[in-house]
Structure formats: structure tokens, C-alpha cells
XYZ file of C-alpha atoms in Angstrom:
555
model
C 0.000 0.000 0.000
C 0.960 3.665 -0.330
C 1.331 5.913 2.679
C -1.806 8.104 2.909
C -1.993 11.857 3.343
C -1.775 12.536 7.063
C -1.907 16.352 7.427
C -3.828 19.012 5.485
C -4.012 22.790 5.840
C -5.825 25.458 3.808
C -4.819 29.074 3.235
C -6.899 30.967 0.707
C -7.396 28.810 -2.374
C -4.295 26.706 -1.734
C -4.298 23.311 -0.041
C -1.114 22.131 1.678
C -1.128 18.352 2.084
C 1.571 16.283 3.782
C 2.113 12.691 2.763
C 4.801 11.037 4.840
C 7.873 13.190 4.364
C 6.563 15.150 1.366
C 4.457 18.314 1.137
C 2.204 18.852 -1.891
C 0.193 21.928 -2.837
C -3.113 21.862 -4.713
C -5.453 24.446 -6.187
C -8.819 24.244 -4.452
C -10.613 25.719 -7.467
C -9.934 22.833 -9.857
C -8.036 20.328 -7.692
C -4.861 20.618 -9.790
C -1.510 19.679 -8.288
C 0.871 22.667 -8.133
C 4.172 21.754 -6.496
C 5.958 19.307 -4.206
C 8.728 19.331 -1.613
C 10.446 16.262 -0.173
C 12.312 15.791 3.065
C 15.946 14.833 2.301
C 15.482 11.568 4.206
C 12.752 10.362 1.837
C 15.296 9.371 -0.809
C 17.629 7.938 1.840
C 14.906 5.590 3.062
C 13.993 4.566 -0.484
C 17.644 3.888 -1.366
C 18.180 1.876 1.827
C 15.108 -0.267 1.223
C 16.175 -0.856 -2.379
C 19.708 -1.835 -1.338
C 18.429 -4.213 1.337
C 15.982 -5.864 -1.061
C 18.772 -6.342 -3.597
C 21.068 -7.757 -0.907
C 18.345 -10.149 0.254
C 17.785 -11.351 -3.296
C 21.532 -11.835 -3.751
C 21.800 -13.710 -0.446
C 18.918 -15.976 -1.436
C 20.610 -16.807 -4.740
C 23.911 -17.503 -2.977
C 22.207 -19.745 -0.427
C 20.453 -21.652 -3.183
C 23.695 -22.052 -5.151
C 25.618 -23.247 -2.080
C 23.014 -25.839 -1.093
C 24.522 -29.326 -1.772
C 22.596 -31.556 -4.121
C 20.823 -34.515 -2.519
C 22.304 -37.857 -3.543
C 19.557 -39.965 -5.054
C 21.243 -43.370 -4.691
C 23.745 -45.124 -2.507
C 24.224 -45.168 1.250
C 25.625 -42.163 3.120
C 29.369 -41.710 2.807
C 31.538 -43.119 5.576
C 33.700 -40.902 7.735
C 37.362 -41.651 8.235
C 39.689 -40.604 11.045
C 42.912 -38.971 9.895
C 46.019 -37.581 11.599
C 48.516 -38.687 14.213
C 48.404 -39.030 17.956
C 47.929 -35.377 18.821
C 45.521 -34.344 16.115
C 42.561 -35.842 14.337
C 39.962 -34.745 11.816
C 36.782 -36.249 10.467
C 36.358 -36.070 6.700
C 33.820 -37.545 4.393
C 35.115 -40.366 2.299
C 34.163 -40.645 -1.308
C 34.392 -38.581 -4.429
C 35.314 -34.959 -3.859
C 36.461 -35.446 -0.261
C 39.506 -33.431 0.725
C 41.260 -32.105 3.795
C 41.304 -28.399 4.597
C 44.253 -26.560 3.131
C 46.565 -24.305 5.065
C 44.997 -21.274 3.428
C 41.560 -22.384 4.597
C 42.846 -22.921 8.128
C 44.306 -19.408 8.260
C 41.136 -17.753 6.917
C 39.252 -15.982 9.734
C 35.729 -17.082 10.439
C 32.887 -14.856 9.390
C 31.946 -12.512 12.227
C 35.201 -13.220 14.093
C 37.226 -10.296 15.460
C 40.174 -9.939 13.065
C 42.255 -7.428 15.025
C 41.154 -4.415 12.963
C 38.435 -3.285 15.353
C 35.504 -4.552 13.264
C 33.944 -7.811 12.301
C 34.590 -9.038 8.793
C 31.998 -7.683 6.383
C 31.269 -8.408 2.766
C 31.184 -5.884 -0.016
C 27.390 -5.809 0.001
C 27.326 -4.500 3.579
C 26.160 -7.856 4.964
C 27.428 -9.642 8.058
C 26.973 -13.381 8.197
C 27.099 -14.789 11.702
C 26.138 -18.341 12.593
C 24.566 -18.811 9.206
C 22.295 -15.755 9.506
C 22.476 -12.724 7.256
C 22.100 -9.306 8.880
C 21.388 -6.167 6.892
C 21.915 -2.471 7.521
C 19.218 -0.640 9.471
C 16.747 1.385 7.440
C 16.719 5.081 8.506
C 13.613 6.381 10.259
C 10.895 7.158 7.758
C 10.233 10.931 7.730
C 6.695 12.060 8.550
C 5.405 15.641 8.581
C 3.485 15.865 11.852
C 2.337 19.522 11.779
C 1.384 22.033 9.084
C 0.315 25.643 9.530
C 0.774 29.038 7.894
C 1.210 32.624 8.989
C -1.893 34.800 9.082
C -1.095 36.386 5.710
C -0.148 33.065 4.113
C 3.359 34.250 3.223
C 5.081 31.494 5.217
C 4.444 27.793 5.713
C 5.559 26.050 8.897
C 6.095 22.287 9.001
C 7.482 19.881 11.592
C 9.098 16.522 10.864
C 8.825 14.370 13.942
C 11.535 11.771 13.405
C 14.388 14.325 13.431
C 12.713 17.083 15.558
C 13.190 19.682 12.804
C 11.065 22.815 12.358
C 10.931 23.825 8.674
C 9.955 27.274 7.424
C 9.033 27.897 3.780
C 8.320 31.049 1.842
C 4.964 30.907 0.040
C 4.273 33.044 -3.012
C 0.492 32.848 -2.525
C 0.012 30.605 -5.573
C 1.163 27.275 -4.175
C 4.909 27.552 -4.812
C 7.004 27.089 -1.664
C 10.701 27.734 -1.082
C 12.641 26.399 1.892
C 14.011 29.180 4.100
C 15.297 27.447 7.223
C 15.452 24.235 9.192
C 16.061 24.168 12.937
C 16.456 21.086 15.112
C 14.655 21.443 18.427
C 16.047 20.050 21.710
C 13.090 17.653 22.013
C 10.460 16.392 19.596
C 7.762 19.051 18.979
C 4.228 17.981 19.865
C 2.303 21.179 19.035
C 3.094 24.441 17.249
C 1.436 27.782 16.576
C 2.504 31.048 14.959
C 2.008 34.047 17.200
C 0.879 37.505 16.092
C 4.438 38.799 16.525
C 5.859 36.319 13.965
C 7.118 34.043 16.716
C 6.858 30.263 16.505
C 5.442 28.916 19.762
C 6.567 25.300 20.005
C 5.609 22.750 22.672
C 7.524 19.509 23.034
C 7.010 16.061 24.497
C 9.049 16.883 27.600
C 6.610 19.590 28.704
C 8.531 22.710 27.638
C 7.290 25.568 25.455
C 9.783 27.595 23.423
C 9.628 30.690 21.240
C 11.755 31.118 18.135
C 11.519 33.638 15.294
C 9.560 32.609 12.230
C 12.130 34.205 9.931
C 15.779 34.222 10.929
C 17.268 37.728 10.531
C 19.803 37.962 7.723
C 22.444 39.378 10.072
C 21.799 36.669 12.663
C 20.813 39.201 15.329
C 18.234 38.517 18.025
C 14.670 39.542 17.245
C 13.949 40.915 20.698
C 15.798 41.290 23.967
C 12.689 40.672 26.101
C 11.400 37.393 24.650
C 12.588 35.003 27.314
C 9.956 34.507 29.978
C 12.248 32.414 32.143
C 15.638 34.190 32.195
C 18.456 32.134 33.604
C 20.147 33.843 36.570
C 23.776 34.728 36.013
C 26.130 33.465 38.699
C 29.324 35.211 39.635
C 32.574 33.414 38.988
C 33.787 31.354 41.925
C 36.289 33.179 44.091
C 37.563 31.495 47.259
C 37.535 33.576 50.398
C 41.023 32.338 51.241
C 44.205 32.935 49.264
C 47.835 31.706 49.431
C 48.734 34.646 51.675
C 46.174 33.705 54.333
C 46.667 29.923 54.200
C 49.829 28.676 55.895
C 49.526 24.935 56.491
C 50.368 22.498 53.718
C 47.016 20.700 53.927
C 45.006 23.918 53.647
C 47.065 25.075 50.669
C 46.341 21.768 48.891
C 42.619 22.133 49.675
C 42.634 25.680 48.278
C 44.278 24.533 45.039
C 41.701 21.751 44.694
C 38.852 24.255 45.088
C 40.296 26.478 42.372
C 40.798 23.523 39.991
C 37.241 22.292 40.644
C 35.843 25.732 39.817
C 37.851 25.855 36.580
C 36.584 22.410 35.530
C 33.003 23.458 36.261
C 33.360 26.566 34.099
C 34.815 24.479 31.264
C 31.883 22.063 31.525
C 29.356 24.921 31.359
C 31.103 26.411 28.335
C 31.050 23.040 26.557
C 27.350 22.581 27.345
C 26.578 26.033 25.960
C 28.524 25.241 22.794
C 26.463 22.066 22.290
C 23.175 24.006 22.493
C 21.093 25.102 19.512
C 22.819 27.428 17.099
C 19.781 29.661 16.753
C 17.656 31.926 18.912
C 15.519 29.835 21.265
C 13.719 31.165 24.342
C 12.145 29.000 27.031
C 8.674 30.313 27.923
C 7.046 27.846 30.306
C 7.026 24.212 31.309
C 4.725 21.402 32.414
C 5.686 18.280 34.331
C 3.952 16.133 31.713
C 4.034 15.573 27.957
C 2.407 18.482 26.116
C -0.196 17.492 23.547
C -1.927 20.689 22.384
C -1.317 24.439 22.215
C -3.431 27.409 21.127
C -3.077 31.178 21.422
C -6.044 33.091 22.837
C -6.891 36.738 23.374
C -9.308 38.569 25.650
C -9.630 42.296 26.295
C -6.502 43.033 24.307
C -4.290 40.645 26.276
C -2.892 37.481 24.689
C -2.521 34.100 26.357
C -0.884 30.730 25.692
C -3.148 27.754 26.385
C -1.393 24.409 26.792
C -2.741 20.910 27.427
C -0.911 17.795 28.548
C -1.251 14.068 28.963
C -2.135 14.456 32.650
C -5.564 16.016 31.957
C -4.442 19.617 32.625
C -5.264 22.721 30.599
C -3.145 25.684 31.675
C -3.787 29.317 30.795
C -0.572 31.377 30.810
C 0.123 34.929 29.755
C 1.805 35.580 26.436
C 5.386 36.736 25.906
C 7.176 38.200 27.843
C 5.146 37.110 30.902
C 4.505 33.478 29.989
C 5.730 32.359 33.417
C 2.579 33.876 34.966
C -0.255 31.322 35.203
C -3.732 32.847 34.996
C -5.820 29.716 35.550
C -6.383 26.015 34.965
C -9.272 24.152 33.353
C -9.807 20.938 35.323
C -12.376 18.297 34.407
C -10.785 15.870 31.985
C -10.158 12.389 33.379
C -8.068 11.182 30.451
C -5.405 12.729 28.249
C -6.170 15.842 26.181
C -5.219 15.579 22.514
C -6.573 18.772 20.928
C -8.418 22.013 21.619
C -9.703 24.961 19.621
C -11.014 28.498 20.197
C -13.888 29.352 17.803
C -13.250 32.672 15.997
C -16.906 33.611 16.496
C -16.594 33.352 20.287
C -13.048 33.807 21.533
C -14.150 33.538 25.160
C -14.672 29.778 25.010
C -12.431 26.780 24.446
C -13.459 23.359 23.123
C -11.280 20.383 24.102
C -11.244 16.616 23.752
C -9.024 13.582 24.068
C -9.338 10.202 25.741
C -12.600 11.023 27.540
C -15.937 10.106 26.035
C -16.928 13.791 26.101
C -16.181 16.992 24.233
C -15.819 19.857 26.743
C -16.669 23.565 26.446
C -14.847 25.995 28.762
C -14.745 29.611 29.805
C -10.991 29.292 29.589
C -9.940 32.532 31.259
C -12.145 31.833 34.287
C -11.288 28.117 34.307
C -14.968 27.115 34.278
C -16.551 24.176 32.506
C -19.658 25.337 30.643
C -20.882 22.209 28.865
C -19.965 18.720 27.736
C -21.448 16.316 25.226
C -20.791 12.662 24.506
C -18.792 11.702 21.445
C -18.760 8.024 22.408
C -22.514 7.719 21.886
C -22.122 9.058 18.337
C -19.271 6.649 17.623
C -21.384 3.737 18.827
C -24.067 4.580 16.257
C -21.722 3.540 13.443
C -19.496 1.148 15.417
C -21.583 -0.447 18.212
C -18.600 -2.414 19.532
C -16.765 0.822 20.468
C -16.107 1.128 24.214
C -13.695 4.087 24.228
C -12.757 6.889 21.863
C -9.542 8.794 21.260
C -10.302 12.210 19.794
C -7.401 13.023 17.489
C -8.367 16.520 16.269
C -10.993 19.229 16.833
C -11.941 21.941 14.312
C -14.352 24.832 13.980
C -16.133 26.274 10.948
C -18.568 29.085 10.213
C -21.598 28.414 8.013
C -23.410 31.416 6.462
C -27.179 31.616 6.887
C -30.017 34.125 6.596
C -30.105 34.469 10.377
C -26.378 35.144 10.581
C -23.269 32.966 10.639
C -23.579 29.619 12.410
C -20.655 28.053 14.276
C -20.034 24.318 14.201
C -17.513 22.163 16.041
C -16.026 19.139 14.263
C -14.126 16.200 15.747
C -12.454 13.093 14.371
C -11.468 10.043 16.388
C -8.767 7.499 15.803
C -10.000 4.370 13.957
C -13.556 5.756 13.578
C -14.562 6.262 9.928
C -16.608 9.419 10.422
C -16.604 13.155 11.114
C -18.694 14.220 14.117
C -20.214 17.706 14.251
C -22.173 19.859 16.694
C -23.810 23.259 16.432
C -22.502 25.811 18.940
C -25.404 27.816 20.334
C -25.327 31.299 21.820
C -25.465 29.840 25.339
C -22.213 27.980 24.569
C -23.878 24.562 24.400
C -23.330 21.966 21.673
C -26.463 20.598 20.014
C -27.637 19.122 16.677
C -25.056 16.305 16.601
C -24.275 15.038 13.114
C -22.289 12.211 11.542
C -20.563 12.314 8.145
C -19.402 8.800 7.283
C -16.185 8.389 5.287
C -14.708 5.642 3.056
C -11.751 5.372 5.421
C -10.315 6.506 8.733
C -9.769 10.287 8.927
C -6.267 11.460 9.818
C -6.639 15.229 9.371
C -9.176 17.854 8.272
C -8.900 21.332 6.793
C -11.714 23.847 6.377
C -12.017 26.003 3.273
C -14.090 28.990 4.455
C -17.249 30.017 2.684
C -17.045 32.792 0.109
C -19.831 34.865 -1.460
C -22.371 33.205 0.834
C -21.344 29.777 -0.490
C -21.153 26.803 1.847
C -17.758 25.902 3.318
C -15.812 22.843 2.186
C -14.110 20.152 4.267
C -10.900 18.610 2.938
C -10.228 15.267 4.598
C -7.025 13.250 4.595
C -8.109 9.661 5.128
C -6.550 6.230 5.359
C -8.824 4.510 2.813
C -10.132 0.990 3.199
C -8.406 -1.583 1.024
C -11.694 -2.836 -0.414
C -13.043 0.599 -1.369
C -9.864 1.775 -3.166
C -10.837 5.351 -2.353
C -8.449 8.261 -2.741
C -6.632 9.561 0.306
C -7.738 13.181 -0.310
C -11.447 14.006 -0.263
C -13.278 17.336 -0.451
C -16.891 17.750 0.702
C -19.015 20.822 0.108
C -21.409 21.044 3.018
C -25.088 21.688 3.445
C -27.385 21.850 6.473
C -30.130 19.304 7.065
C -32.359 20.010 10.097
C -29.555 21.960 11.733
C -26.991 19.219 11.149
C -24.052 19.339 8.763
C -24.299 17.020 5.767
C -22.459 16.434 2.482
C -23.783 18.265 -0.571
C -21.143 17.755 -3.297
C -17.969 15.666 -3.252
C -14.950 16.731 -5.320
C -11.560 15.127 -5.962
C -7.948 16.175 -6.484
C -5.624 15.387 -9.368
C -3.025 13.441 -7.440
C -2.675 10.092 -9.217
C 0.753 10.983 -10.581
C 1.870 11.976 -7.078
C 0.627 8.692 -5.636
C 2.404 6.676 -8.325
C 5.749 8.102 -7.184
C 5.199 7.059 -3.569
C 7.038 3.977 -2.336
C 5.176 1.022 -0.885
C 4.729 0.672 2.852
C 3.243 -2.013 5.066
C 0.005 -1.529 6.958
C 1.812 -2.185 10.246
C 4.255 0.646 9.548
C 1.400 3.010 8.660
C -0.239 2.292 12.000
C 2.989 2.815 13.938
C 3.605 6.160 12.196
C 0.128 7.698 11.974
C -1.987 6.136 14.744
C -0.411 7.492 17.914
C -3.253 9.142 19.856
C -4.589 6.073 21.650
C -1.079 5.374 22.959
C -1.422 8.478 25.156
C -3.967 6.658 27.292
C -2.554 5.501 30.600
C -2.993 1.804 31.282
C -3.662 0.868 34.907
C -1.868 -2.358 35.815
C -3.374 -4.961 38.147
C -0.913 -4.003 40.879
C -1.855 -0.330 40.631
C -5.554 -1.236 40.596
C -5.242 -3.380 43.728
C -3.180 -0.687 45.459
C -5.804 1.947 44.610
C -8.576 -0.274 46.015
C -11.897 1.479 46.020
C -10.268 4.561 44.508
C -9.580 2.789 41.214
C -10.591 4.808 38.138
C -14.258 4.618 37.234
C -16.125 5.522 34.069
C -17.067 9.160 33.545
C -20.635 10.137 34.417
C -22.504 13.386 34.187
C -22.680 13.665 37.969
C -18.905 13.250 38.381
C -18.128 16.725 37.186
C -19.453 20.062 38.352
C -20.046 22.808 35.855
C -17.732 25.138 37.776
C -14.414 23.575 38.772
C -13.290 26.660 40.678
C -9.685 27.461 41.562
C -7.651 24.292 42.061
C -3.937 23.808 42.361
C -2.193 21.632 39.789
């Protein structure tokens, strides 16, 4: 099978679609393919797989050629004992039998240390040990994990997860992209956003949030002197209170010299650590004690905030740069991991979040209050009755034009559920009119093309198609409203067959390991932990478990 599209993003009439380690651009008007960009490791992986397949084929031919022919007649050959008193050897008597030559005796065994620091290896890069052939390791397959653009669409931001690199491209507005920079982060990014001040806000899997400039200045200068929210205190150089003039005994003089040498070694270690750091501007803003999973930037009353969510069910509201170390509030109520959250443009006072819980939550995020929740598990069970738990992978918002004014809808997709779930956001911040749009495959990512000239918006879905349906991985649906619920009006396609033909084959197991990672965030309670917890073992979520107002609670 071919690796499916796994991330999509829309800016204007241009669709950015990531497929493994490649980024493709399409025209939304006619679905035409415009341009492509490939991660440098894409060709490395393809070349490695090709070389290994060729080596395997060669090894199979060699093994077949070296297999002795089975004698069809006659009894097995007898073995004779040769040599004197101190040495003996068993050889097979009969035609073709011979004793090992001196050259054969001196030849090192395959895999044996030959004094040159390495095991003997063949020209094909193979190592045969105990009759088994081992091949070189295939490099990690590159996958673009995040795609977003600046507010004016002039820059495209992408993240490749396997090498922790943040890529920035220049976009001409017509689908042509040009690579500007690549920066390797200290840890693997888990969520990114572009701030209003052209700063990349990047959260990683170790719980830290960093800021780095979207565009690196040509002269290499810093963009701002006040970006860092957590400045590191500067310590004075170590200076002992004693000196050779005040120390007289031999033992004390030796102790003083040891203190001075220890201080010098410590300074050298700090200098080496600083030299090994990133070679670009990077400012630490805030940190969690858990893996970060989602990040959005909010604004109320002219003040900006950074909202972060983690695997430990926390949503934190922090001030924006340069005061990101100040925590305004928390939103408590989730009982499982949080995977995504969104602030609807029509109502910037609320936040919608979801993850491993069976509910979608609505919050007054600045006050830290839960306003509403609705079940997504019940919707999933309508199309897959055997479902007992859901893992919400992404949440989106769209605006639908109507005679009574614009309507706001919330969309959600879940891992391994072949549908898009939707709800209508009412003025009282409640979610009603649940809808289900079934798909010919499992959705991996959605992008919303906004409505224009009072036309209905369009959903672009990147799906992992079923093998029996042979559907395309990119689908576009123009929407309509049926009794307040979103439904599909017209389905369109993209001209990407030539792009798909150039993709290398990949196994279904590898696709799952690369693209289905949300459910793995769920914490598994072992039997020992369950017995230790006793009556306090985790129970299923119920409506009565959670108050509408969580109040002020410490993390």
C-alpha cells in the first residue's frame, strides 16, 4: 500500500497536504496539483530499502547455489579418522572429499574479530554470523506531523517528527514554496502555533514551550531582547575567600588549590554545554511536568494568552510573551489525556477540548470554568456499536453562512472511527444538533475552506482509505445543512494520481505505527496499581462526576 496523506491545511485557495515526508500543494478551485517538496530523508529511506531488497535477493541466490545436491542413490558416505596421535579430523570419504588446506585454516571465520576493530563484512554491507544474514538498518521514515501558515499566508511552517526539525518555507500565494530554514529542536515538537508577533510557539514532548523567530534575521541578530519569559540567573565566577597569603599549612594550601581547579573544571563544563546548544535563537517560555499534547493562542480584552494541554488532563492558561511564566488559571475536568483544543473565531471567550474522555468539553478558559460537555462516544457507537472508548485526534471549527447570521459548528475526528462528528454551537455555549458524516476510510486530518460569497464551506479530509473501497486519500466535501446538522452536498476530488504513483510502498503495520499514535497516550492501569488503589480505582465518567464550575484548584 501507499502511505496516505496525514496532514492538510488550507490558506486561501491553496491546499497544503503532507504525505509522509513530502508536502504537496493543490489548487482548491480545480483540484490541480501545483508543487511538491520532499524531506531529504525520503530518498535515503527509499535507497536503503532498495539496497536491502537487492542484498536479500543476492543472499537468497547464494544460499540456493551453495546448497549441496541430494544424492539420489547409494548409502551415506563413511567418515574416516585422519592424523597422528595429537591431532585428528573427520572427513567424508568418497568422491570430492579433501582435507582443509593451510589457506583455509588461516582464513578468519565470518563474524570473528580480526584485530582491525571490526567484524569481517562483505562488499554488500552484509554480516553473516552463525549462518544468519544481517542487513543495515533502514533510517527512520520521515513524517510531517504539523502544518500551519502565517496569518497572511506568506510562510508555511512544518514539523518533521523523526528528526525534531522545524521547517519554514516562503509561500508566493500561488502554491509555490521555497525552503528558508530548518532548525532542530532540543526535544520532539508535539504542538506548534505562529504568534501575532511572527514568533513560533513550540511545545515539546518533555513539557517545555519555546519561542523562536519565524524568519531568521539575515544578520543573525536577536529579534527581541525581552522574549525570554524564564531568564536564567547569572552566577558570579567562583572566588575562594582564602588565598595563598592567608593559608599557611600544607594541607590547607592543597585544599585551596583543589577548590580552584574544581571551579575551573566546572566553568569548562558549562562552556562546553553552551557550545552544544542550539545554534539559533531559542527562548524558554514555560514548562509542564507532563508531555504536552496541544497548544493554542487566545486573546481577551486586548491581552494574549498561551493555552497548553498535557497528557495528565491539565489545561493551563498562561500569559503571552514576555510574561509566559505567569499562570492565569487552569481548566480541570478531563479524566483522560487531552489531545486537541480549539477556540472558535466567532466566540473567543470559550475553548473546546477533547481527548481520551468520552466527552467533548466547552470551557470559559480565562475563568477556568466548565460550561458544557457532550458525549462523542454515543455518536461513535451509532456507526461502530462495539466501540467502548474513543480517542479524539483533532478538533476543528467552521462558520456556516445563513439568513439568520453565521452559524458556528464544532467538528471532531477520532482514531479508527470512519466518520466526522459535528455539533452546532449555540449562543449559550452549548453543543447541540449532533451530526455524523461517514467516510470511506479513517480520517487522519481535516482542513476547512471557508465560505465565500455566501457559499457553503468545504471540508478537505485526509483519510486512510479501506483496502476494499480503493478510495483516494484526499477528499473534499461541500457542506449543506439538514435540520440543523451538517451534511455532504457535493464531493470533489484532487488530481493526485501521478503523485501517488511516485510514492514507495509501505506495510500496513508501519502506517499504524507512524500515523496512529493518539490512543497510545492513554494511561494503562496495571493490576498491581488497581489493587493498590482499592476502592479509589478509576471509574467511568458520568454526568454527575463533574461540576459545571471547577473553581480554583492547584495543579
